Coordinates of C-alpha atoms in Angstrom, one line a residue:
M266 CA -2.2 -1.3 -12.2
K267 CA -0.9 -0.9 -15.9
K268 CA -0.3 2.5 -15.9
K269 CA 2.1 5.2 -18.3
W270 CA 4.7 6.4 -16.4
L271 CA 5.8 10.1 -16.2
A272 CA 9.2 9.7 -17.6
G273 CA 8.1 7.3 -20.4
L274 CA 6.3 10.5 -22.1
G275 CA 9.0 12.6 -21.3
I276 CA 7.1 14.3 -18.8
T277 CA 9.5 15.7 -16.5
T278 CA 10.0 18.3 -18.8
M279 CA 6.2 19.4 -19.0
L280 CA 5.4 19.3 -15.5
A281 CA 8.6 21.2 -14.5
G282 CA 7.5 23.7 -17.0
A283 CA 4.1 23.4 -15.9
L284 CA 5.2 24.1 -12.4
L285 CA 7.5 27.4 -13.4
A286 CA 3.9 28.4 -14.9
G287 CA 2.1 28.3 -11.3
C288 CA 4.8 29.7 -9.5
S289 CA 6.0 32.7 -11.5
G290 CA 5.0 36.3 -10.3
S291 CA 5.3 34.7 -6.5
N292 CA 8.3 36.3 -4.6
E293 CA 10.3 35.0 -1.9
A294 CA 8.0 37.1 0.6
N295 CA 4.8 34.7 -0.5
S296 CA 6.2 31.5 -2.0
K297 CA 3.8 29.6 1.1
G298 CA 0.8 30.9 -0.2
S299 CA -2.7 32.3 1.9
G300 CA -3.3 30.2 5.0
G301 CA -6.3 32.1 5.8
S302 CA -4.4 33.8 9.3
E303 CA -5.6 36.9 8.9
G304 CA -9.4 36.6 8.5
E305 CA -9.6 36.0 4.6
K306 CA -11.2 32.7 3.3
V307 CA -9.3 30.0 1.6
Q308 CA -10.7 27.3 -0.2
I309 CA -8.3 24.8 -1.0
T310 CA -8.4 21.6 -2.8
L311 CA -8.3 18.0 -1.6
A312 CA -7.8 15.2 -4.6
G313 CA -8.5 11.6 -3.5
W314 CA -9.8 8.3 -5.0
G315 CA -13.1 7.1 -3.3
G316 CA -13.9 4.7 -1.0
N317 CA -17.2 2.5 0.8
P318 CA -19.3 4.8 1.8
S319 CA -18.4 4.1 5.5
E320 CA -14.7 5.1 4.9
Q321 CA -15.9 8.3 2.8
K322 CA -18.4 9.0 5.9
L323 CA -15.2 9.2 8.1
L324 CA -13.7 11.2 5.5
K325 CA -15.7 13.5 5.4
Q326 CA -16.6 14.5 9.5
T327 CA -12.7 14.8 9.3
I328 CA -12.6 17.1 7.1
A329 CA -15.5 19.1 8.7
D330 CA -13.2 18.7 12.5
F331 CA -10.6 20.2 10.5
E332 CA -12.9 23.3 9.1
E333 CA -14.3 24.1 12.6
K334 CA -10.9 24.0 13.7
F335 CA -9.8 26.6 11.4
P336 CA -13.1 28.6 10.4
N337 CA -11.5 30.3 6.8
I338 CA -10.4 27.4 5.0
D339 CA -12.7 25.6 2.9
V340 CA -11.7 22.3 1.7
K341 CA -13.1 21.6 -1.6
H342 CA -13.2 17.7 -1.6
E343 CA -12.6 15.7 -5.1
V344 CA -12.7 12.6 -5.8
I345 CA -11.5 10.7 -8.7
S346 CA -13.3 7.4 -9.2
E347 CA -11.5 6.5 -12.3
Q348 CA -7.9 6.4 -13.8
Y349 CA -6.7 8.2 -10.3
M350 CA -3.5 8.3 -11.4
D351 CA -3.6 9.7 -15.1
V352 CA -6.4 12.2 -14.4
L353 CA -4.1 13.2 -11.9
K354 CA -1.3 13.9 -14.0
T355 CA -3.1 15.7 -16.4
R356 CA -4.3 18.0 -14.3
L357 CA -0.8 18.6 -12.6
I358 CA 0.4 19.1 -16.4
G359 CA -2.9 21.6 -17.2
G360 CA -1.7 23.8 -14.0
E361 CA -4.9 22.4 -12.8
G362 CA -3.5 20.0 -10.0
P363 CA -5.2 20.3 -6.6
D364 CA -4.0 21.8 -3.7
V365 CA -3.1 18.2 -1.3
F366 CA -4.0 14.8 -3.0
Y367 CA -3.4 11.0 -2.2
L368 CA -0.3 9.8 -3.2
D369 CA 0.3 5.8 -3.0
A370 CA 3.6 5.0 -2.0
L371 CA 4.6 2.6 -5.0
E372 CA 4.1 6.1 -7.2
A373 CA 6.0 8.5 -5.0
P374 CA 9.1 7.6 -6.4
A375 CA 8.2 8.6 -9.9
L376 CA 6.0 11.6 -8.9
I377 CA 8.3 13.0 -6.7
E378 CA 11.3 13.1 -9.2
T379 CA 9.7 15.3 -11.4
G380 CA 9.4 18.2 -8.9
V381 CA 5.5 18.6 -8.5
V382 CA 5.6 17.6 -5.2
E383 CA 6.4 20.1 -2.3
P384 CA 9.0 19.1 0.2
L385 CA 7.1 19.5 3.4
D386 CA 10.2 19.9 6.0
E387 CA 10.1 23.5 6.5
Y388 CA 6.5 23.5 7.5
V389 CA 7.2 20.9 10.0
T390 CA 6.7 22.0 13.8
D391 CA 7.9 20.6 16.7
D392 CA 4.7 19.0 18.0
F393 CA 3.7 17.9 15.0
D394 CA 5.6 14.7 16.1
I395 CA 7.4 12.9 13.2
E396 CA 8.9 10.2 15.6
D397 CA 5.6 9.1 16.1
F398 CA 4.9 7.5 12.4
E399 CA 5.8 4.1 11.6
K400 CA 9.4 4.2 10.3
P401 CA 8.9 2.1 6.7
M402 CA 5.6 3.9 6.1
L403 CA 7.1 7.6 6.9
E404 CA 10.7 6.6 4.4
A405 CA 8.6 5.8 1.6
F406 CA 7.9 9.8 0.8
Q407 CA 11.3 10.1 1.8
V408 CA 13.8 10.7 -0.9
D409 CA 17.6 12.2 -0.9
G410 CA 17.0 13.5 3.0
K411 CA 13.5 15.5 2.7
T412 CA 10.3 14.4 3.0
Y413 CA 7.5 15.0 0.7
G414 CA 4.6 13.2 2.0
F415 CA 3.2 11.9 5.4
P416 CA 1.3 8.6 5.4
K417 CA -2.2 8.7 6.0
D418 CA -2.3 5.1 6.5
Y419 CA -1.3 1.3 6.1
S420 CA -2.2 -2.0 5.5
T421 CA 0.6 -5.1 6.3
L422 CA -0.2 -8.7 5.2
A423 CA -0.8 -11.2 7.6
L424 CA -2.1 -15.2 7.7
F425 CA -5.9 -15.7 7.9
Y426 CA -7.0 -18.7 8.6
N427 CA -9.8 -20.8 9.5
K428 CA -10.3 -22.0 13.2
K429 CA -12.5 -24.8 12.7
M430 CA -9.9 -26.4 9.8
F431 CA -7.5 -26.2 11.8
E432 CA -9.1 -27.7 14.8
E433 CA -10.4 -30.7 12.6
A434 CA -6.8 -31.0 11.1
G435 CA -5.1 -31.0 14.5
V436 CA -2.4 -28.5 13.2
E437 CA -1.4 -25.4 14.8
V438 CA -0.8 -21.6 13.5
P439 CA 2.7 -22.3 11.4
K440 CA 5.5 -20.1 12.2
T441 CA 7.9 -20.4 9.5
W442 CA 7.0 -20.7 5.6
D443 CA 8.5 -24.6 5.9
E444 CA 5.6 -24.8 8.7
L445 CA 3.1 -23.2 6.2
R446 CA 4.2 -25.3 3.2
E447 CA 3.8 -29.2 5.5
V448 CA 0.5 -28.1 7.3
S449 CA -0.6 -26.9 4.2
K450 CA -0.9 -30.9 3.4
A451 CA -3.0 -31.7 6.4
L452 CA -5.7 -28.9 5.7
T453 CA -6.2 -29.9 1.8
K454 CA -9.1 -31.9 1.1
E455 CA -11.4 -32.1 -1.8
G456 CA -12.8 -28.8 -2.5
V457 CA -10.3 -27.2 0.0
Y458 CA -7.0 -26.4 -0.6
G459 CA -4.8 -25.6 2.6
F460 CA -3.3 -22.4 1.3
G461 CA -4.7 -19.9 -1.0
V462 CA -1.5 -17.9 -2.9
A463 CA -1.4 -14.6 -4.3
P464 CA 1.1 -15.5 -7.3
E465 CA 2.1 -11.4 -8.0
L466 CA 4.9 -9.8 -7.0
A467 CA 3.4 -7.0 -4.7
R468 CA 2.4 -9.9 -2.2
L469 CA 6.0 -12.1 -2.8
Y470 CA 8.2 -9.2 -2.8
H471 CA 9.5 -9.9 1.1
I472 CA 9.5 -13.6 0.1
A473 CA 11.4 -12.9 -3.3
R474 CA 14.3 -10.8 -1.2
A475 CA 14.4 -13.1 1.8
S476 CA 17.6 -14.8 0.9
G477 CA 19.3 -12.3 0.0
G478 CA 18.7 -11.2 -3.5
D479 CA 17.7 -7.9 -5.3
V480 CA 14.3 -7.8 -7.0
V481 CA 15.1 -4.2 -8.5
K482 CA 19.1 -3.2 -8.4
D483 CA 20.2 0.0 -10.3
G484 CA 16.6 0.8 -11.2
K485 CA 16.9 -2.2 -13.4
A486 CA 14.8 -5.6 -13.1
N487 CA 16.8 -8.4 -11.1
F488 CA 14.4 -11.1 -10.3
A489 CA 16.0 -13.9 -12.0
S490 CA 19.1 -13.9 -9.8
P491 CA 19.6 -17.2 -8.7
E492 CA 19.1 -15.8 -4.9
I493 CA 15.1 -14.8 -6.0
V494 CA 14.2 -18.1 -8.2
E495 CA 15.6 -19.8 -5.0
A496 CA 13.3 -18.0 -3.3
L497 CA 10.3 -18.2 -5.2
K498 CA 10.5 -21.6 -5.7
P499 CA 8.7 -23.0 -3.3
I500 CA 5.8 -21.4 -4.0
V501 CA 6.0 -23.1 -7.7
D502 CA 6.6 -26.0 -6.2
Q503 CA 4.0 -26.2 -3.2
H504 CA 1.2 -25.3 -6.4
L505 CA 2.6 -27.9 -8.8
N506 CA 3.9 -30.8 -6.6
D507 CA 1.9 -30.5 -3.3
K508 CA -0.7 -29.5 -5.1
T509 CA -2.1 -28.1 -1.4
S510 CA -2.5 -24.1 -2.9
A511 CA -4.2 -23.0 -5.6
Q512 CA -5.2 -19.6 -6.6
A513 CA -8.1 -17.4 -6.3
S514 CA -9.7 -17.7 -9.8
E515 CA -8.8 -21.3 -9.9
V516 CA -11.9 -22.1 -7.5
G517 CA -13.9 -19.9 -8.7
A518 CA -13.3 -16.6 -6.5
N519 CA -11.7 -12.7 -7.5
W520 CA -9.4 -12.6 -4.9
G521 CA -8.2 -14.1 -2.1
G522 CA -10.6 -13.4 0.9
E523 CA -13.5 -14.5 -0.9
M524 CA -11.5 -17.3 -1.5
F525 CA -11.1 -17.8 2.1
G526 CA -14.4 -16.6 2.9
Q527 CA -15.6 -19.6 1.1
Q528 CA -13.8 -21.9 2.9
K529 CA -12.1 -22.9 -0.1
A530 CA -9.0 -21.7 1.6
A531 CA -8.1 -22.8 5.2
M532 CA -5.4 -19.7 4.9
V533 CA -4.9 -16.8 2.8
I534 CA -2.1 -14.0 3.1
E535 CA -4.2 -10.9 3.4
G536 CA -4.5 -7.2 4.7
N537 CA -6.6 -5.3 6.7
W538 CA -9.2 -4.9 3.8
A539 CA -10.0 -8.5 4.2
I540 CA -11.8 -7.9 8.1
P541 CA -14.6 -5.9 6.9
F542 CA -14.7 -7.4 3.8
L543 CA -15.3 -10.8 5.9
E544 CA -17.4 -9.5 8.6
D545 CA -20.2 -7.9 6.2
T546 CA -20.0 -11.0 3.1
F547 CA -19.1 -13.9 5.3
P548 CA -19.7 -13.0 8.8
D549 CA -20.3 -16.9 9.9
V550 CA -16.8 -17.8 9.2
E551 CA -14.6 -18.1 12.1
Y552 CA -11.1 -17.3 11.8
G553 CA -7.9 -15.8 13.3
T554 CA -5.0 -13.9 12.4
A555 CA -1.2 -14.5 13.2
E556 CA 1.9 -12.0 11.9
L557 CA 3.1 -13.8 8.4
P558 CA 5.6 -17.1 9.2
A559 CA 8.9 -16.5 9.1
V560 CA 11.0 -17.3 6.0
N561 CA 15.1 -17.8 6.5
G562 CA 14.6 -17.1 9.8
E563 CA 13.5 -13.6 9.5
K564 CA 10.1 -12.0 10.0
G565 CA 8.7 -10.2 6.9
T566 CA 5.8 -8.6 5.7
M567 CA 4.6 -6.0 2.9
A568 CA 3.4 -2.9 3.5
Y569 CA 0.8 -0.7 1.4
A570 CA 1.3 3.5 2.2
V571 CA -0.8 6.1 0.8
G572 CA 0.2 9.9 1.9
Y573 CA -1.0 12.8 1.6
V574 CA 1.3 15.5 -0.5
M575 CA 1.1 19.0 -1.3
N576 CA 1.2 20.3 -5.1
A577 CA 4.5 22.6 -5.4
A578 CA 2.9 25.1 -7.5
S579 CA 0.2 25.9 -5.0
E580 CA -0.3 29.5 -4.1
K581 CA -2.2 28.7 -1.0
K582 CA 0.9 26.1 0.8
E583 CA 0.2 27.8 4.3
A584 CA -3.3 26.5 4.3
S585 CA -2.8 22.9 2.5
W586 CA 0.2 22.3 5.2
K587 CA -2.6 22.7 7.4
L588 CA -5.1 20.5 6.5
I589 CA -1.9 18.0 6.0
S590 CA -0.8 18.2 9.5
Y591 CA -4.2 18.1 10.3
L592 CA -5.4 15.0 8.6
T593 CA -1.9 13.6 9.7
G594 CA -1.7 14.4 12.5
K595 CA -3.2 12.5 16.2
E596 CA -6.7 14.1 16.2
G597 CA -7.5 14.0 11.9
M598 CA -6.4 10.4 12.1
E599 CA -7.8 8.9 15.1
T600 CA -11.1 9.9 13.6
W601 CA -10.4 8.7 9.7
T602 CA -9.5 5.4 11.6
S603 CA -11.2 4.8 14.4
K604 CA -13.4 2.4 12.2
G605 CA -10.7 0.3 11.6
F606 CA -11.7 0.4 8.0
A607 CA -7.8 1.9 7.7
L608 CA -4.8 1.1 10.3
P609 CA -3.4 4.5 11.7
T610 CA 0.2 5.2 10.6
R611 CA 0.7 6.9 14.2
K612 CA 1.6 4.4 16.7
S613 CA 0.0 6.7 19.3
V614 CA -3.0 6.1 17.5
A615 CA -2.9 2.7 17.4
E616 CA -2.3 2.3 20.5
K617 CA -5.2 4.4 21.1
L618 CA -7.7 2.5 19.6
G619 CA -6.4 -0.6 20.5
Y620 CA -6.0 -1.7 17.8
D621 CA -1.9 -3.0 18.8
K622 CA -4.2 -5.6 20.7
D623 CA -7.2 -6.7 19.0
P624 CA -7.4 -9.8 17.9
L625 CA -7.4 -9.4 14.4
R626 CA -5.5 -6.3 13.6
G627 CA -3.1 -7.1 15.9
A628 CA -0.9 -9.1 13.9
L629 CA -1.2 -6.7 11.1
V630 CA -0.1 -3.6 13.8
A631 CA 2.9 -5.8 14.9
G632 CA 4.5 -6.0 11.4
A633 CA 4.4 -2.3 11.2
S634 CA 7.8 -2.1 12.3
Y635 CA 9.8 -4.6 10.0
A636 CA 7.8 -4.3 6.9
T637 CA 9.0 -4.0 3.5
V638 CA 7.0 -1.3 2.0
W639 CA 5.8 -1.8 -1.3
Q640 CA 7.8 1.0 -3.1
E641 CA 11.3 0.5 -4.9
G642 CA 11.8 3.5 -7.3
A643 CA 10.2 5.2 -10.2
N644 CA 10.4 1.6 -12.3
L645 CA 8.8 -0.4 -9.9
P646 CA 5.8 -0.7 -12.0
V647 CA 7.3 -1.7 -15.2
I648 CA 9.1 -4.1 -13.1
M649 CA 6.3 -5.4 -11.7
N650 CA 4.3 -6.0 -14.9
N651 CA 6.7 -7.9 -16.7
F652 CA 7.6 -10.4 -13.5
N653 CA 3.5 -10.8 -13.1
N654 CA 2.9 -11.7 -16.6
Q655 CA 5.6 -14.7 -16.7
F656 CA 5.5 -15.9 -12.9
I657 CA 2.3 -16.7 -13.3
A658 CA 3.4 -19.2 -16.3
A659 CA 5.8 -20.5 -14.1
F660 CA 3.1 -20.8 -11.2
L661 CA 0.5 -22.7 -13.5
G662 CA 3.7 -24.7 -15.1
D663 CA 3.7 -24.1 -18.4
R664 CA 7.1 -23.1 -18.4
P665 CA 10.8 -23.4 -15.7
L666 CA 10.4 -20.6 -13.3
D667 CA 13.9 -19.6 -14.3
E668 CA 13.0 -19.2 -17.8
A669 CA 10.0 -17.6 -17.0
L670 CA 11.5 -15.0 -14.9
K671 CA 14.7 -14.3 -17.4
E672 CA 12.2 -13.5 -19.9
A673 CA 10.6 -11.2 -17.5
Q674 CA 13.4 -9.3 -16.7
K675 CA 15.0 -9.1 -20.5
Q676 CA 11.8 -7.3 -21.2
A677 CA 11.6 -5.3 -18.2
N678 CA 14.9 -3.6 -19.0
S679 CA 14.3 -3.4 -22.2
E680 CA 11.4 -1.3 -21.6
I681 CA 13.0 0.7 -18.7
Q682 CA 16.2 1.2 -21.0

């Protein structure tokens, strides 16, 4: 996630130039390009990163269904398996960008402000049913009242807990963060921590804001403010003082799901991705999920969303929109999310597939309406990197939390400036 950003390279001008070059010669009458509506065969390119074989199979099926419904549109699916955003930006600059592509909510603000992403509002018809989308996921791709993409899927965070360990310790699933800290004490024993924590901003963002502070303010880092420090102090104290939490690397695991599956943590906070992982890798672990414990009396969780967007320089915008509207429509989304690898951003699809009542996914779906989307302007990646670099030092006890965050904030804002 350590990436070079468009603004930092002065790339906005280059992208704008490429966009103008790609659109030169067009006029008002054909600005939306060909859609293959009059028998003409049109090929459009869809680019995204790779997934596991099961996900790839689902996407292939969804695209095949689209092509059957629109026989005059052929979809060329391109997988960019490494350095996705770097490769994508290079292609956009060179005028060889795909017609439609994946865009992570985290990346959206920086790319949208360059002008290379097509606003989609004028393409939308009433039967597309925008109100059906989970609001936080949709808003992740909206800027200044315009919609630049529609979310194809998402995941929130939920509390994963080991049922056997809870039963043996005689404790209940915590509903507040204070309860989680107390329950962790009862669950911690030799070789097992009560709580497996990921000490990074992407997992702690909603907690950091819970005391009323702004992690990002006026486009700059603000996480050294007293409110943020106070909100994050319990995370550090639990690790250093209570000794009832640990990060995955401290027990020889690569991430929280693996730590939980190895039963070295009785609780972890993870997303939908952990469910198929645990089913495949640790099928004997009995576990449940619950909505995240409340902080200061307020429910909260994170949401990570990915959308489909259109290249503003595409010469096949009508066909591109047909693809986006199908993939993020009810029919296409149902196929894509039918196996539960991804959660549908449409409420009606989640209900139809039963995810809202699913014993494991229900807690994740419940958090969608109040989730904080992992996005906070074009400078969040710089802010995130500096936060993570210094917060871990405080988490491990190498320096006080307030000092670590002050240094990280100073460095982040220096880079932004």
